[in-house]
């Protein structure tokens, strides 16, 4: 039996509804009366749980309209018009960065990789898959393919110690980037890696990078839409 205070049980229920995607950002949650009946508690108890969640930024109350799931103010953020090392971004936000290397191998380029990386079909290329964390919460799944002819030592790097971005920036100074962004329905593997809720949105950033006239790498960067945002600033 759950021995925690009733208002905490209600808070936990609401948070799970949000994190598992049943109550997305902007969703009007159950009313105080509905929660009172659902949990068999006093309205004061429900009100305490809701007030706590409002003060924590999880919910927002709108007079005469109801209580809604709010967008978090502390989303991780990356620039869209240039490239920054994700480990530095996390540190600059005062958070702790860590990563988990899922795959690091030499593979044969299929149609998609060959086209994106500008190599012949079945050419030998390097592939790495890494989950990047902020305070132990996954904020990016990086799947990257690298031209083995231009960066032959890529496969030998310890990417638990240095990020691919750091290594490539040092080895092949950046001269051009190409970015496209789209909202997608995440596959089961991406959802599991990023701990996405059932209906939680996913942002996919497609990136290609050049050094001089050489196309060095192509990457798919997946982000949890409720915990991450991309920004840009253009000066005129």
JSON list of C-alpha atoms in Angstrom, two decimals:
[
{"chain": "A", "resi": 1, "resn": "UNK", "atom": "CA", "xyz": [0.00, 0.00, 0.00]},
{"chain": "A", "resi": 2, "resn": "UNK", "atom": "CA", "xyz": [1.25, 3.48, -0.86]},
{"chain": "A", "resi": 3, "resn": "UNK", "atom": "CA", "xyz": [2.05, 5.24, 2.44]},
{"chain": "A", "resi": 4, "resn": "UNK", "atom": "CA", "xyz": [2.94, 8.65, 0.97]},
{"chain": "A", "resi": 5, "resn": "UNK", "atom": "CA", "xyz": [0.62, 11.60, 1.71]},
{"chain": "A", "resi": 6, "resn": "UNK", "atom": "CA", "xyz": [-2.48, 11.70, -0.48]},
{"chain": "A", "resi": 7, "resn": "UNK", "atom": "CA", "xyz": [-1.56, 14.99, -2.12]},
{"chain": "A", "resi": 8, "resn": "UNK", "atom": "CA", "xyz": [1.80, 13.51, -3.15]},
{"chain": "A", "resi": 9, "resn": "UNK", "atom": "CA", "xyz": [0.05, 10.51, -4.66]},
{"chain": "A", "resi": 10, "resn": "UNK", "atom": "CA", "xyz": [-2.06, 12.88, -6.73]},
{"chain": "A", "resi": 11, "resn": "UNK", "atom": "CA", "xyz": [1.04, 14.86, -7.76]},
{"chain": "A", "resi": 12, "resn": "UNK", "atom": "CA", "xyz": [2.77, 11.64, -8.82]},
{"chain": "A", "resi": 13, "resn": "UNK", "atom": "CA", "xyz": [-0.25, 10.61, -10.86]},
{"chain": "A", "resi": 14, "resn": "UNK", "atom": "CA", "xyz": [-0.40, 13.95, -12.68]},
{"chain": "A", "resi": 15, "resn": "UNK", "atom": "CA", "xyz": [3.36, 13.97, -13.36]},
{"chain": "A", "resi": 16, "resn": "UNK", "atom": "CA", "xyz": [3.16, 10.44, -14.82]},
{"chain": "A", "resi": 17, "resn": "UNK", "atom": "CA", "xyz": [0.28, 11.48, -17.06]},
{"chain": "A", "resi": 18, "resn": "UNK", "atom": "CA", "xyz": [2.44, 14.33, -18.36]},
{"chain": "A", "resi": 19, "resn": "UNK", "atom": "CA", "xyz": [5.74, 12.45, -18.72]},
{"chain": "A", "resi": 20, "resn": "UNK", "atom": "CA", "xyz": [4.14, 9.44, -20.40]},
{"chain": "A", "resi": 21, "resn": "UNK", "atom": "CA", "xyz": [2.52, 11.70, -22.98]},
{"chain": "A", "resi": 22, "resn": "UNK", "atom": "CA", "xyz": [-1.13, 11.17, -22.02]},
{"chain": "A", "resi": 23, "resn": "UNK", "atom": "CA", "xyz": [-1.40, 14.83, -21.02]},
{"chain": "A", "resi": 24, "resn": "UNK", "atom": "CA", "xyz": [0.78, 16.80, -23.51]},
{"chain": "A", "resi": 25, "resn": "UNK", "atom": "CA", "xyz": [1.72, 20.46, -23.28]},
{"chain": "A", "resi": 26, "resn": "UNK", "atom": "CA", "xyz": [-1.41, 22.62, -23.50]},
{"chain": "A", "resi": 27, "resn": "UNK", "atom": "CA", "xyz": [-3.73, 19.79, -22.39]},
{"chain": "A", "resi": 28, "resn": "UNK", "atom": "CA", "xyz": [-6.46, 20.72, -19.90]},
{"chain": "A", "resi": 29, "resn": "UNK", "atom": "CA", "xyz": [-6.15, 18.26, -17.03]},
{"chain": "A", "resi": 30, "resn": "UNK", "atom": "CA", "xyz": [-8.95, 16.76, -14.94]},
{"chain": "A", "resi": 31, "resn": "UNK", "atom": "CA", "xyz": [-10.86, 19.26, -12.81]},
{"chain": "A", "resi": 32, "resn": "UNK", "atom": "CA", "xyz": [-10.47, 19.47, -9.04]},
{"chain": "A", "resi": 33, "resn": "UNK", "atom": "CA", "xyz": [-13.87, 17.85, -8.65]},
{"chain": "A", "resi": 34, "resn": "UNK", "atom": "CA", "xyz": [-12.97, 14.99, -10.98]},
{"chain": "A", "resi": 35, "resn": "UNK", "atom": "CA", "xyz": [-9.70, 14.37, -9.13]},
{"chain": "A", "resi": 36, "resn": "UNK", "atom": "CA", "xyz": [-11.51, 14.56, -5.79]},
{"chain": "A", "resi": 37, "resn": "UNK", "atom": "CA", "xyz": [-13.91, 11.83, -6.91]},
{"chain": "A", "resi": 38, "resn": "UNK", "atom": "CA", "xyz": [-11.19, 9.76, -8.58]},
{"chain": "A", "resi": 39, "resn": "UNK", "atom": "CA", "xyz": [-8.99, 9.61, -5.46]},
{"chain": "A", "resi": 40, "resn": "UNK", "atom": "CA", "xyz": [-11.73, 9.81, -2.83]},
{"chain": "A", "resi": 41, "resn": "UNK", "atom": "CA", "xyz": [-10.09, 12.75, -1.05]},
{"chain": "A", "resi": 42, "resn": "UNK", "atom": "CA", "xyz": [-11.06, 16.25, -0.01]},
{"chain": "A", "resi": 43, "resn": "UNK", "atom": "CA", "xyz": [-10.95, 19.11, -2.45]},
{"chain": "A", "resi": 44, "resn": "UNK", "atom": "CA", "xyz": [-8.36, 20.76, -0.20]},
{"chain": "A", "resi": 45, "resn": "UNK", "atom": "CA", "xyz": [-6.01, 17.81, -0.75]},
{"chain": "A", "resi": 46, "resn": "UNK", "atom": "CA", "xyz": [-6.39, 18.04, -4.53]},
{"chain": "A", "resi": 47, "resn": "UNK", "atom": "CA", "xyz": [-5.90, 21.80, -4.40]},
{"chain": "A", "resi": 48, "resn": "UNK", "atom": "CA", "xyz": [-2.63, 21.34, -2.49]},
{"chain": "A", "resi": 49, "resn": "UNK", "atom": "CA", "xyz": [-1.29, 18.99, -5.18]},
{"chain": "A", "resi": 50, "resn": "UNK", "atom": "CA", "xyz": [-2.27, 21.36, -7.99]},
{"chain": "A", "resi": 51, "resn": "UNK", "atom": "CA", "xyz": [-0.82, 24.42, -6.23]},
{"chain": "A", "resi": 52, "resn": "UNK", "atom": "CA", "xyz": [2.49, 22.61, -5.81]},
{"chain": "A", "resi": 53, "resn": "UNK", "atom": "CA", "xyz": [2.60, 21.67, -9.49]},
{"chain": "A", "resi": 54, "resn": "UNK", "atom": "CA", "xyz": [1.73, 25.21, -10.54]},
{"chain": "A", "resi": 55, "resn": "UNK", "atom": "CA", "xyz": [4.55, 26.61, -8.39]},
{"chain": "A", "resi": 56, "resn": "UNK", "atom": "CA", "xyz": [6.94, 24.03, -9.89]},
{"chain": "A", "resi": 57, "resn": "UNK", "atom": "CA", "xyz": [6.01, 25.16, -13.41]},
{"chain": "A", "resi": 58, "resn": "UNK", "atom": "CA", "xyz": [4.36, 21.88, -14.40]},
{"chain": "A", "resi": 59, "resn": "UNK", "atom": "CA", "xyz": [0.85, 23.35, -14.61]},
{"chain": "A", "resi": 60, "resn": "UNK", "atom": "CA", "xyz": [-0.70, 26.73, -15.30]},
{"chain": "A", "resi": 61, "resn": "UNK", "atom": "CA", "xyz": [-4.13, 27.89, -14.15]},
{"chain": "A", "resi": 62, "resn": "UNK", "atom": "CA", "xyz": [-6.32, 29.99, -16.42]},
{"chain": "A", "resi": 63, "resn": "UNK", "atom": "CA", "xyz": [-9.34, 31.65, -14.80]},
{"chain": "A", "resi": 64, "resn": "UNK", "atom": "CA", "xyz": [-12.68, 30.22, -15.97]},
{"chain": "A", "resi": 65, "resn": "UNK", "atom": "CA", "xyz": [-10.88, 27.86, -18.37]},
{"chain": "A", "resi": 66, "resn": "UNK", "atom": "CA", "xyz": [-9.17, 25.28, -16.15]},
{"chain": "A", "resi": 67, "resn": "UNK", "atom": "CA", "xyz": [-5.71, 23.96, -15.36]},
{"chain": "A", "resi": 68, "resn": "UNK", "atom": "CA", "xyz": [-3.34, 23.15, -18.23]},
{"chain": "A", "resi": 69, "resn": "UNK", "atom": "CA", "xyz": [-0.01, 21.40, -18.74]},
{"chain": "A", "resi": 70, "resn": "UNK", "atom": "CA", "xyz": [2.62, 24.09, -19.18]},
{"chain": "A", "resi": 71, "resn": "UNK", "atom": "CA", "xyz": [5.74, 24.04, -21.32]},
{"chain": "A", "resi": 72, "resn": "UNK", "atom": "CA", "xyz": [8.89, 23.70, -19.19]},
{"chain": "A", "resi": 73, "resn": "UNK", "atom": "CA", "xyz": [11.02, 26.85, -19.00]},
{"chain": "A", "resi": 74, "resn": "UNK", "atom": "CA", "xyz": [14.28, 24.93, -18.64]},
{"chain": "A", "resi": 75, "resn": "UNK", "atom": "CA", "xyz": [14.39, 23.08, -21.93]},
{"chain": "A", "resi": 76, "resn": "UNK", "atom": "CA", "xyz": [17.86, 22.25, -23.14]},
{"chain": "A", "resi": 77, "resn": "UNK", "atom": "CA", "xyz": [18.72, 24.44, -26.12]},
{"chain": "A", "resi": 78, "resn": "UNK", "atom": "CA", "xyz": [21.10, 24.30, -29.08]},
{"chain": "A", "resi": 79, "resn": "UNK", "atom": "CA", "xyz": [21.84, 26.87, -31.80]},
{"chain": "A", "resi": 80, "resn": "UNK", "atom": "CA", "xyz": [20.48, 26.03, -35.24]},
{"chain": "A", "resi": 81, "resn": "UNK", "atom": "CA", "xyz": [22.80, 28.14, -37.38]},
{"chain": "A", "resi": 82, "resn": "UNK", "atom": "CA", "xyz": [26.10, 26.84, -36.04]},
{"chain": "A", "resi": 83, "resn": "UNK", "atom": "CA", "xyz": [27.53, 23.87, -34.14]},
{"chain": "A", "resi": 84, "resn": "UNK", "atom": "CA", "xyz": [28.43, 23.74, -30.47]},
{"chain": "A", "resi": 85, "resn": "UNK", "atom": "CA", "xyz": [29.72, 20.81, -28.50]},
{"chain": "A", "resi": 86, "resn": "UNK", "atom": "CA", "xyz": [26.80, 19.34, -26.56]},
{"chain": "A", "resi": 87, "resn": "UNK", "atom": "CA", "xyz": [29.02, 18.62, -23.55]},
{"chain": "A", "resi": 88, "resn": "UNK", "atom": "CA", "xyz": [29.89, 22.33, -23.35]},
{"chain": "A", "resi": 89, "resn": "UNK", "atom": "CA", "xyz": [26.22, 23.33, -23.72]},
{"chain": "A", "resi": 90, "resn": "UNK", "atom": "CA", "xyz": [25.24, 21.14, -20.79]},
{"chain": "A", "resi": 91, "resn": "UNK", "atom": "CA", "xyz": [28.09, 22.41, -18.61]},
{"chain": "A", "resi": 92, "resn": "UNK", "atom": "CA", "xyz": [27.27, 26.04, -19.41]},
{"chain": "A", "resi": 93, "resn": "UNK", "atom": "CA", "xyz": [23.74, 25.43, -18.13]},
{"chain": "A", "resi": 94, "resn": "UNK", "atom": "CA", "xyz": [25.24, 24.32, -14.82]},
{"chain": "A", "resi": 95, "resn": "UNK", "atom": "CA", "xyz": [24.28, 20.70, -15.42]},
{"chain": "A", "resi": 96, "resn": "UNK", "atom": "CA", "xyz": [26.29, 17.47, -15.47]},
{"chain": "A", "resi": 97, "resn": "UNK", "atom": "CA", "xyz": [27.06, 15.94, -18.86]},
{"chain": "A", "resi": 98, "resn": "UNK", "atom": "CA", "xyz": [27.48, 12.22, -19.53]},
{"chain": "A", "resi": 99, "resn": "UNK", "atom": "CA", "xyz": [27.08, 9.87, -22.48]},
{"chain": "A", "resi": 100, "resn": "UNK", "atom": "CA", "xyz": [26.51, 6.24, -23.38]},
{"chain": "A", "resi": 101, "resn": "UNK", "atom": "CA", "xyz": [28.11, 4.76, -26.52]},
{"chain": "A", "resi": 102, "resn": "UNK", "atom": "CA", "xyz": [25.71, 2.28, -28.10]},
{"chain": "A", "resi": 103, "resn": "UNK", "atom": "CA", "xyz": [27.61, 1.53, -31.29]},
{"chain": "A", "resi": 104, "resn": "UNK", "atom": "CA", "xyz": [30.97, 2.33, -32.85]},
{"chain": "A", "resi": 105, "resn": "UNK", "atom": "CA", "xyz": [31.79, 0.31, -35.95]},
{"chain": "A", "resi": 106, "resn": "UNK", "atom": "CA", "xyz": [32.92, 0.20, -39.56]},
{"chain": "A", "resi": 107, "resn": "UNK", "atom": "CA", "xyz": [29.99, -0.57, -41.86]},
{"chain": "A", "resi": 108, "resn": "UNK", "atom": "CA", "xyz": [29.13, -0.68, -45.56]},
{"chain": "A", "resi": 109, "resn": "UNK", "atom": "CA", "xyz": [27.18, 2.35, -46.76]},
{"chain": "A", "resi": 110, "resn": "UNK", "atom": "CA", "xyz": [23.60, 1.61, -47.78]},
{"chain": "A", "resi": 111, "resn": "UNK", "atom": "CA", "xyz": [21.63, 3.77, -50.22]},
{"chain": "A", "resi": 112, "resn": "UNK", "atom": "CA", "xyz": [20.73, 6.41, -47.61]},
{"chain": "A", "resi": 113, "resn": "UNK", "atom": "CA", "xyz": [24.21, 6.73, -46.12]},
{"chain": "A", "resi": 114, "resn": "UNK", "atom": "CA", "xyz": [25.93, 6.69, -49.51]},
{"chain": "A", "resi": 115, "resn": "UNK", "atom": "CA", "xyz": [23.68, 9.49, -50.77]},
{"chain": "A", "resi": 116, "resn": "UNK", "atom": "CA", "xyz": [23.98, 11.64, -47.65]},
{"chain": "A", "resi": 117, "resn": "UNK", "atom": "CA", "xyz": [27.74, 11.16, -47.28]},
{"chain": "A", "resi": 118, "resn": "UNK", "atom": "CA", "xyz": [28.55, 11.42, -50.99]},
{"chain": "A", "resi": 119, "resn": "UNK", "atom": "CA", "xyz": [30.30, 8.05, -51.27]},
{"chain": "A", "resi": 120, "resn": "UNK", "atom": "CA", "xyz": [29.85, 4.95, -53.41]},
{"chain": "A", "resi": 121, "resn": "UNK", "atom": "CA", "xyz": [27.28, 2.34, -52.39]},
{"chain": "A", "resi": 122, "resn": "UNK", "atom": "CA", "xyz": [28.87, -0.31, -50.13]},
{"chain": "A", "resi": 123, "resn": "UNK", "atom": "CA", "xyz": [31.85, 1.91, -49.37]},
{"chain": "A", "resi": 124, "resn": "UNK", "atom": "CA", "xyz": [33.40, 1.39, -45.94]},
{"chain": "A", "resi": 125, "resn": "UNK", "atom": "CA", "xyz": [32.30, 4.18, -43.56]},
{"chain": "A", "resi": 126, "resn": "UNK", "atom": "CA", "xyz": [32.34, 4.65, -39.80]},
{"chain": "A", "resi": 127, "resn": "UNK", "atom": "CA", "xyz": [29.15, 4.71, -37.73]},
{"chain": "A", "resi": 128, "resn": "UNK", "atom": "CA", "xyz": [28.63, 5.77, -34.13]},
{"chain": "A", "resi": 129, "resn": "UNK", "atom": "CA", "xyz": [25.48, 5.87, -31.99]},
{"chain": "A", "resi": 130, "resn": "UNK", "atom": "CA", "xyz": [25.60, 7.79, -28.71]},
{"chain": "A", "resi": 131, "resn": "UNK", "atom": "CA", "xyz": [23.04, 8.93, -26.14]},
{"chain": "A", "resi": 132, "resn": "UNK", "atom": "CA", "xyz": [23.88, 12.28, -24.55]},
{"chain": "A", "resi": 133, "resn": "UNK", "atom": "CA", "xyz": [22.59, 13.04, -21.04]},
{"chain": "A", "resi": 134, "resn": "UNK", "atom": "CA", "xyz": [21.99, 16.15, -18.97]},
{"chain": "A", "resi": 135, "resn": "UNK", "atom": "CA", "xyz": [21.87, 15.31, -15.25]},
{"chain": "A", "resi": 136, "resn": "UNK", "atom": "CA", "xyz": [21.23, 11.67, -16.24]},
{"chain": "A", "resi": 137, "resn": "UNK", "atom": "CA", "xyz": [18.26, 12.64, -18.42]},
{"chain": "A", "resi": 138, "resn": "UNK", "atom": "CA", "xyz": [18.67, 11.80, -22.14]},
{"chain": "A", "resi": 139, "resn": "UNK", "atom": "CA", "xyz": [18.48, 14.90, -24.33]},
{"chain": "A", "resi": 140, "resn": "UNK", "atom": "CA", "xyz": [19.95, 13.66, -27.61]},
{"chain": "A", "resi": 141, "resn": "UNK", "atom": "CA", "xyz": [20.41, 10.43, -29.54]},
{"chain": "A", "resi": 142, "resn": "UNK", "atom": "CA", "xyz": [23.20, 10.95, -32.07]},
{"chain": "A", "resi": 143, "resn": "UNK", "atom": "CA", "xyz": [23.58, 8.56, -35.00]},
{"chain": "A", "resi": 144, "resn": "UNK", "atom": "CA", "xyz": [26.54, 9.63, -37.12]},
{"chain": "A", "resi": 145, "resn": "UNK", "atom": "CA", "xyz": [28.28, 8.34, -40.25]},
{"chain": "A", "resi": 146, "resn": "UNK", "atom": "CA", "xyz": [31.79, 9.51, -41.10]},
{"chain": "A", "resi": 147, "resn": "UNK", "atom": "CA", "xyz": [33.86, 9.26, -44.28]},
{"chain": "A", "resi": 148, "resn": "UNK", "atom": "CA", "xyz": [36.60, 6.81, -43.29]},
{"chain": "A", "resi": 149, "resn": "UNK", "atom": "CA", "xyz": [39.00, 8.13, -45.94]},
{"chain": "A", "resi": 150, "resn": "UNK", "atom": "CA", "xyz": [39.00, 11.64, -44.48]},
{"chain": "A", "resi": 151, "resn": "UNK", "atom": "CA", "xyz": [38.96, 10.73, -40.78]},
{"chain": "A", "resi": 152, "resn": "UNK", "atom": "CA", "xyz": [40.71, 7.33, -40.52]},
{"chain": "A", "resi": 153, "resn": "UNK", "atom": "CA", "xyz": [41.25, 7.50, -36.74]},
{"chain": "A", "resi": 154, "resn": "UNK", "atom": "CA", "xyz": [37.57, 8.18, -35.93]},
{"chain": "A", "resi": 155, "resn": "UNK", "atom": "CA", "xyz": [36.82, 4.54, -35.15]},
{"chain": "A", "resi": 156, "resn": "UNK", "atom": "CA", "xyz": [39.62, 4.39, -32.56]},
{"chain": "A", "resi": 157, "resn": "UNK", "atom": "CA", "xyz": [38.38, 7.25, -30.37]},
{"chain": "A", "resi": 158, "resn": "UNK", "atom": "CA", "xyz": [36.95, 6.85, -26.87]},
{"chain": "A", "resi": 159, "resn": "UNK", "atom": "CA", "xyz": [33.66, 8.71, -27.20]},
{"chain": "A", "resi": 160, "resn": "UNK", "atom": "CA", "xyz": [32.89, 8.29, -23.53]},
{"chain": "A", "resi": 161, "resn": "UNK", "atom": "CA", "xyz": [35.76, 10.75, -22.98]},
{"chain": "A", "resi": 162, "resn": "UNK", "atom": "CA", "xyz": [35.35, 13.09, -25.97]},
{"chain": "A", "resi": 163, "resn": "UNK", "atom": "CA", "xyz": [32.30, 13.79, -28.12]},
{"chain": "A", "resi": 164, "resn": "UNK", "atom": "CA", "xyz": [32.34, 13.17, -31.89]},
{"chain": "A", "resi": 165, "resn": "UNK", "atom": "CA", "xyz": [31.80, 16.91, -32.34]},
{"chain": "A", "resi": 166, "resn": "UNK", "atom": "CA", "xyz": [34.93, 17.72, -30.35]},
{"chain": "A", "resi": 167, "resn": "UNK", "atom": "CA", "xyz": [37.04, 15.19, -32.19]},
{"chain": "A", "resi": 168, "resn": "UNK", "atom": "CA", "xyz": [35.85, 16.15, -35.67]},
{"chain": "A", "resi": 169, "resn": "UNK", "atom": "CA", "xyz": [36.20, 19.88, -34.94]},
{"chain": "A", "resi": 170, "resn": "UNK", "atom": "CA", "xyz": [39.84, 19.32, -33.93]},
{"chain": "A", "resi": 171, "resn": "UNK", "atom": "CA", "xyz": [40.63, 16.93, -36.79]},
{"chain": "A", "resi": 172, "resn": "UNK", "atom": "CA", "xyz": [38.71, 18.58, -39.61]},
{"chain": "A", "resi": 173, "resn": "UNK", "atom": "CA", "xyz": [38.03, 22.30, -39.04]},
{"chain": "A", "resi": 174, "resn": "UNK", "atom": "CA", "xyz": [34.47, 23.12, -40.02]},
{"chain": "A", "resi": 175, "resn": "UNK", "atom": "CA", "xyz": [33.90, 25.08, -43.23]},
{"chain": "A", "resi": 176, "resn": "UNK", "atom": "CA", "xyz": [30.18, 24.51, -43.91]},
{"chain": "A", "resi": 177, "resn": "UNK", "atom": "CA", "xyz": [27.12, 22.90, -42.35]},
{"chain": "A", "resi": 178, "resn": "UNK", "atom": "CA", "xyz": [23.71, 21.84, -43.63]},
{"chain": "A", "resi": 179, "resn": "UNK", "atom": "CA", "xyz": [20.76, 21.56, -41.25]},
{"chain": "A", "resi": 180, "resn": "UNK", "atom": "CA", "xyz": [17.17, 20.41, -41.69]},
{"chain": "A", "resi": 181, "resn": "UNK", "atom": "CA", "xyz": [14.70, 19.97, -38.82]},
{"chain": "A", "resi": 182, "resn": "UNK", "atom": "CA", "xyz": [11.48, 18.00, -38.68]},
{"chain": "A", "resi": 183, "resn": "UNK", "atom": "CA", "xyz": [9.00, 16.73, -36.12]},
{"chain": "A", "resi": 184, "resn": "UNK", "atom": "CA", "xyz": [8.64, 12.96, -36.30]},
{"chain": "A", "resi": 185, "resn": "UNK", "atom": "CA", "xyz": [6.88, 10.03, -34.68]},
{"chain": "A", "resi": 186, "resn": "UNK", "atom": "CA", "xyz": [9.78, 8.30, -32.95]},
{"chain": "A", "resi": 187, "resn": "UNK", "atom": "CA", "xyz": [10.53, 4.64, -33.62]},
{"chain": "A", "resi": 188, "resn": "UNK", "atom": "CA", "xyz": [10.49, 2.22, -30.70]},
{"chain": "A", "resi": 189, "resn": "UNK", "atom": "CA", "xyz": [14.28, 2.26, -30.47]},
{"chain": "A", "resi": 190, "resn": "UNK", "atom": "CA", "xyz": [14.49, 6.07, -30.44]},
{"chain": "A", "resi": 191, "resn": "UNK", "atom": "CA", "xyz": [11.66, 6.27, -27.91]},
{"chain": "A", "resi": 192, "resn": "UNK", "atom": "CA", "xyz": [13.45, 3.84, -25.62]},
{"chain": "A", "resi": 193, "resn": "UNK", "atom": "CA", "xyz": [16.80, 5.63, -25.93]},
{"chain": "A", "resi": 194, "resn": "UNK", "atom": "CA", "xyz": [15.29, 9.04, -25.08]},
{"chain": "A", "resi": 195, "resn": "UNK", "atom": "CA", "xyz": [12.73, 7.69, -22.59]},
{"chain": "A", "resi": 196, "resn": "UNK", "atom": "CA", "xyz": [9.90, 9.30, -24.54]},
{"chain": "A", "resi": 197, "resn": "UNK", "atom": "CA", "xyz": [6.29, 9.04, -23.42]},
{"chain": "A", "resi": 198, "resn": "UNK", "atom": "CA", "xyz": [3.83, 7.27, -25.70]},
{"chain": "A", "resi": 199, "resn": "UNK", "atom": "CA", "xyz": [2.62, 10.49, -27.32]},
{"chain": "A", "resi": 200, "resn": "UNK", "atom": "CA", "xyz": [5.67, 12.66, -26.62]},
{"chain": "A", "resi": 201, "resn": "UNK", "atom": "CA", "xyz": [6.92, 14.59, -29.68]},
{"chain": "A", "resi": 202, "resn": "UNK", "atom": "CA", "xyz": [10.39, 14.07, -31.12]},
{"chain": "A", "resi": 203, "resn": "UNK", "atom": "CA", "xyz": [12.58, 16.57, -32.98]},
{"chain": "A", "resi": 204, "resn": "UNK", "atom": "CA", "xyz": [14.97, 15.27, -35.63]},
{"chain": "A", "resi": 205, "resn": "UNK", "atom": "CA", "xyz": [17.89, 17.42, -36.77]},
{"chain": "A", "resi": 206, "resn": "UNK", "atom": "CA", "xyz": [19.59, 16.21, -39.95]},
{"chain": "A", "resi": 207, "resn": "UNK", "atom": "CA", "xyz": [23.15, 17.55, -40.13]},
{"chain": "A", "resi": 208, "resn": "UNK", "atom": "CA", "xyz": [25.94, 17.35, -42.72]},
{"chain": "A", "resi": 209, "resn": "UNK", "atom": "CA", "xyz": [29.37, 18.94, -42.20]},
{"chain": "A", "resi": 210, "resn": "UNK", "atom": "CA", "xyz": [32.19, 19.88, -44.55]},
{"chain": "A", "resi": 211, "resn": "UNK", "atom": "CA", "xyz": [35.86, 20.69, -44.02]},
{"chain": "A", "resi": 212, "resn": "UNK", "atom": "CA", "xyz": [37.16, 22.59, -47.01]},
{"chain": "A", "resi": 213, "resn": "UNK", "atom": "CA", "xyz": [35.55, 20.86, -50.00]},
{"chain": "A", "resi": 214, "resn": "UNK", "atom": "CA", "xyz": [35.31, 17.50, -48.22]},
{"chain": "A", "resi": 215, "resn": "UNK", "atom": "CA", "xyz": [31.98, 16.18, -46.94]},
{"chain": "A", "resi": 216, "resn": "UNK", "atom": "CA", "xyz": [33.09, 14.74, -43.60]},
{"chain": "A", "resi": 217, "resn": "UNK", "atom": "CA", "xyz": [30.01, 13.44, -41.82]},
{"chain": "A", "resi": 218, "resn": "UNK", "atom": "CA", "xyz": [26.25, 13.14, -41.82]},
{"chain": "A", "resi": 219, "resn": "UNK", "atom": "CA", "xyz": [24.23, 12.74, -38.64]},
{"chain": "A", "resi": 220, "resn": "UNK", "atom": "CA", "xyz": [20.72, 12.21, -37.34]},
{"chain": "A", "resi": 221, "resn": "UNK", "atom": "CA", "xyz": [20.23, 14.00, -34.00]},
{"chain": "A", "resi": 222, "resn": "UNK", "atom": "CA", "xyz": [17.03, 13.03, -32.17]},
{"chain": "A", "resi": 223, "resn": "UNK", "atom": "CA", "xyz": [15.72, 15.17, -29.29]},
{"chain": "A", "resi": 224, "resn": "UNK", "atom": "CA", "xyz": [12.73, 14.87, -26.91]},
{"chain": "A", "resi": 225, "resn": "UNK", "atom": "CA", "xyz": [10.40, 17.66, -28.02]},
{"chain": "A", "resi": 226, "resn": "UNK", "atom": "CA", "xyz": [9.23, 18.43, -24.48]},
{"chain": "A", "resi": 227, "resn": "UNK", "atom": "CA", "xyz": [12.79, 18.76, -23.16]},
{"chain": "A", "resi": 228, "resn": "UNK", "atom": "CA", "xyz": [14.70, 20.37, -26.02]},
{"chain": "A", "resi": 229, "resn": "UNK", "atom": "CA", "xyz": [14.54, 23.33, -28.35]},
{"chain": "A", "resi": 230, "resn": "UNK", "atom": "CA", "xyz": [16.58, 24.70, -31.24]},
{"chain": "A", "resi": 231, "resn": "UNK", "atom": "CA", "xyz": [17.17, 28.42, -31.69]},
{"chain": "A", "resi": 232, "resn": "UNK", "atom": "CA", "xyz": [18.74, 30.84, -34.14]},
{"chain": "A", "resi": 233, "resn": "UNK", "atom": "CA", "xyz": [19.66, 34.51, -34.28]},
{"chain": "A", "resi": 234, "resn": "UNK", "atom": "CA", "xyz": [20.16, 36.37, -37.55]},
{"chain": "A", "resi": 235, "resn": "UNK", "atom": "CA", "xyz": [21.70, 39.86, -37.66]},
{"chain": "A", "resi": 236, "resn": "UNK", "atom": "CA", "xyz": [20.74, 42.31, -40.43]}
]
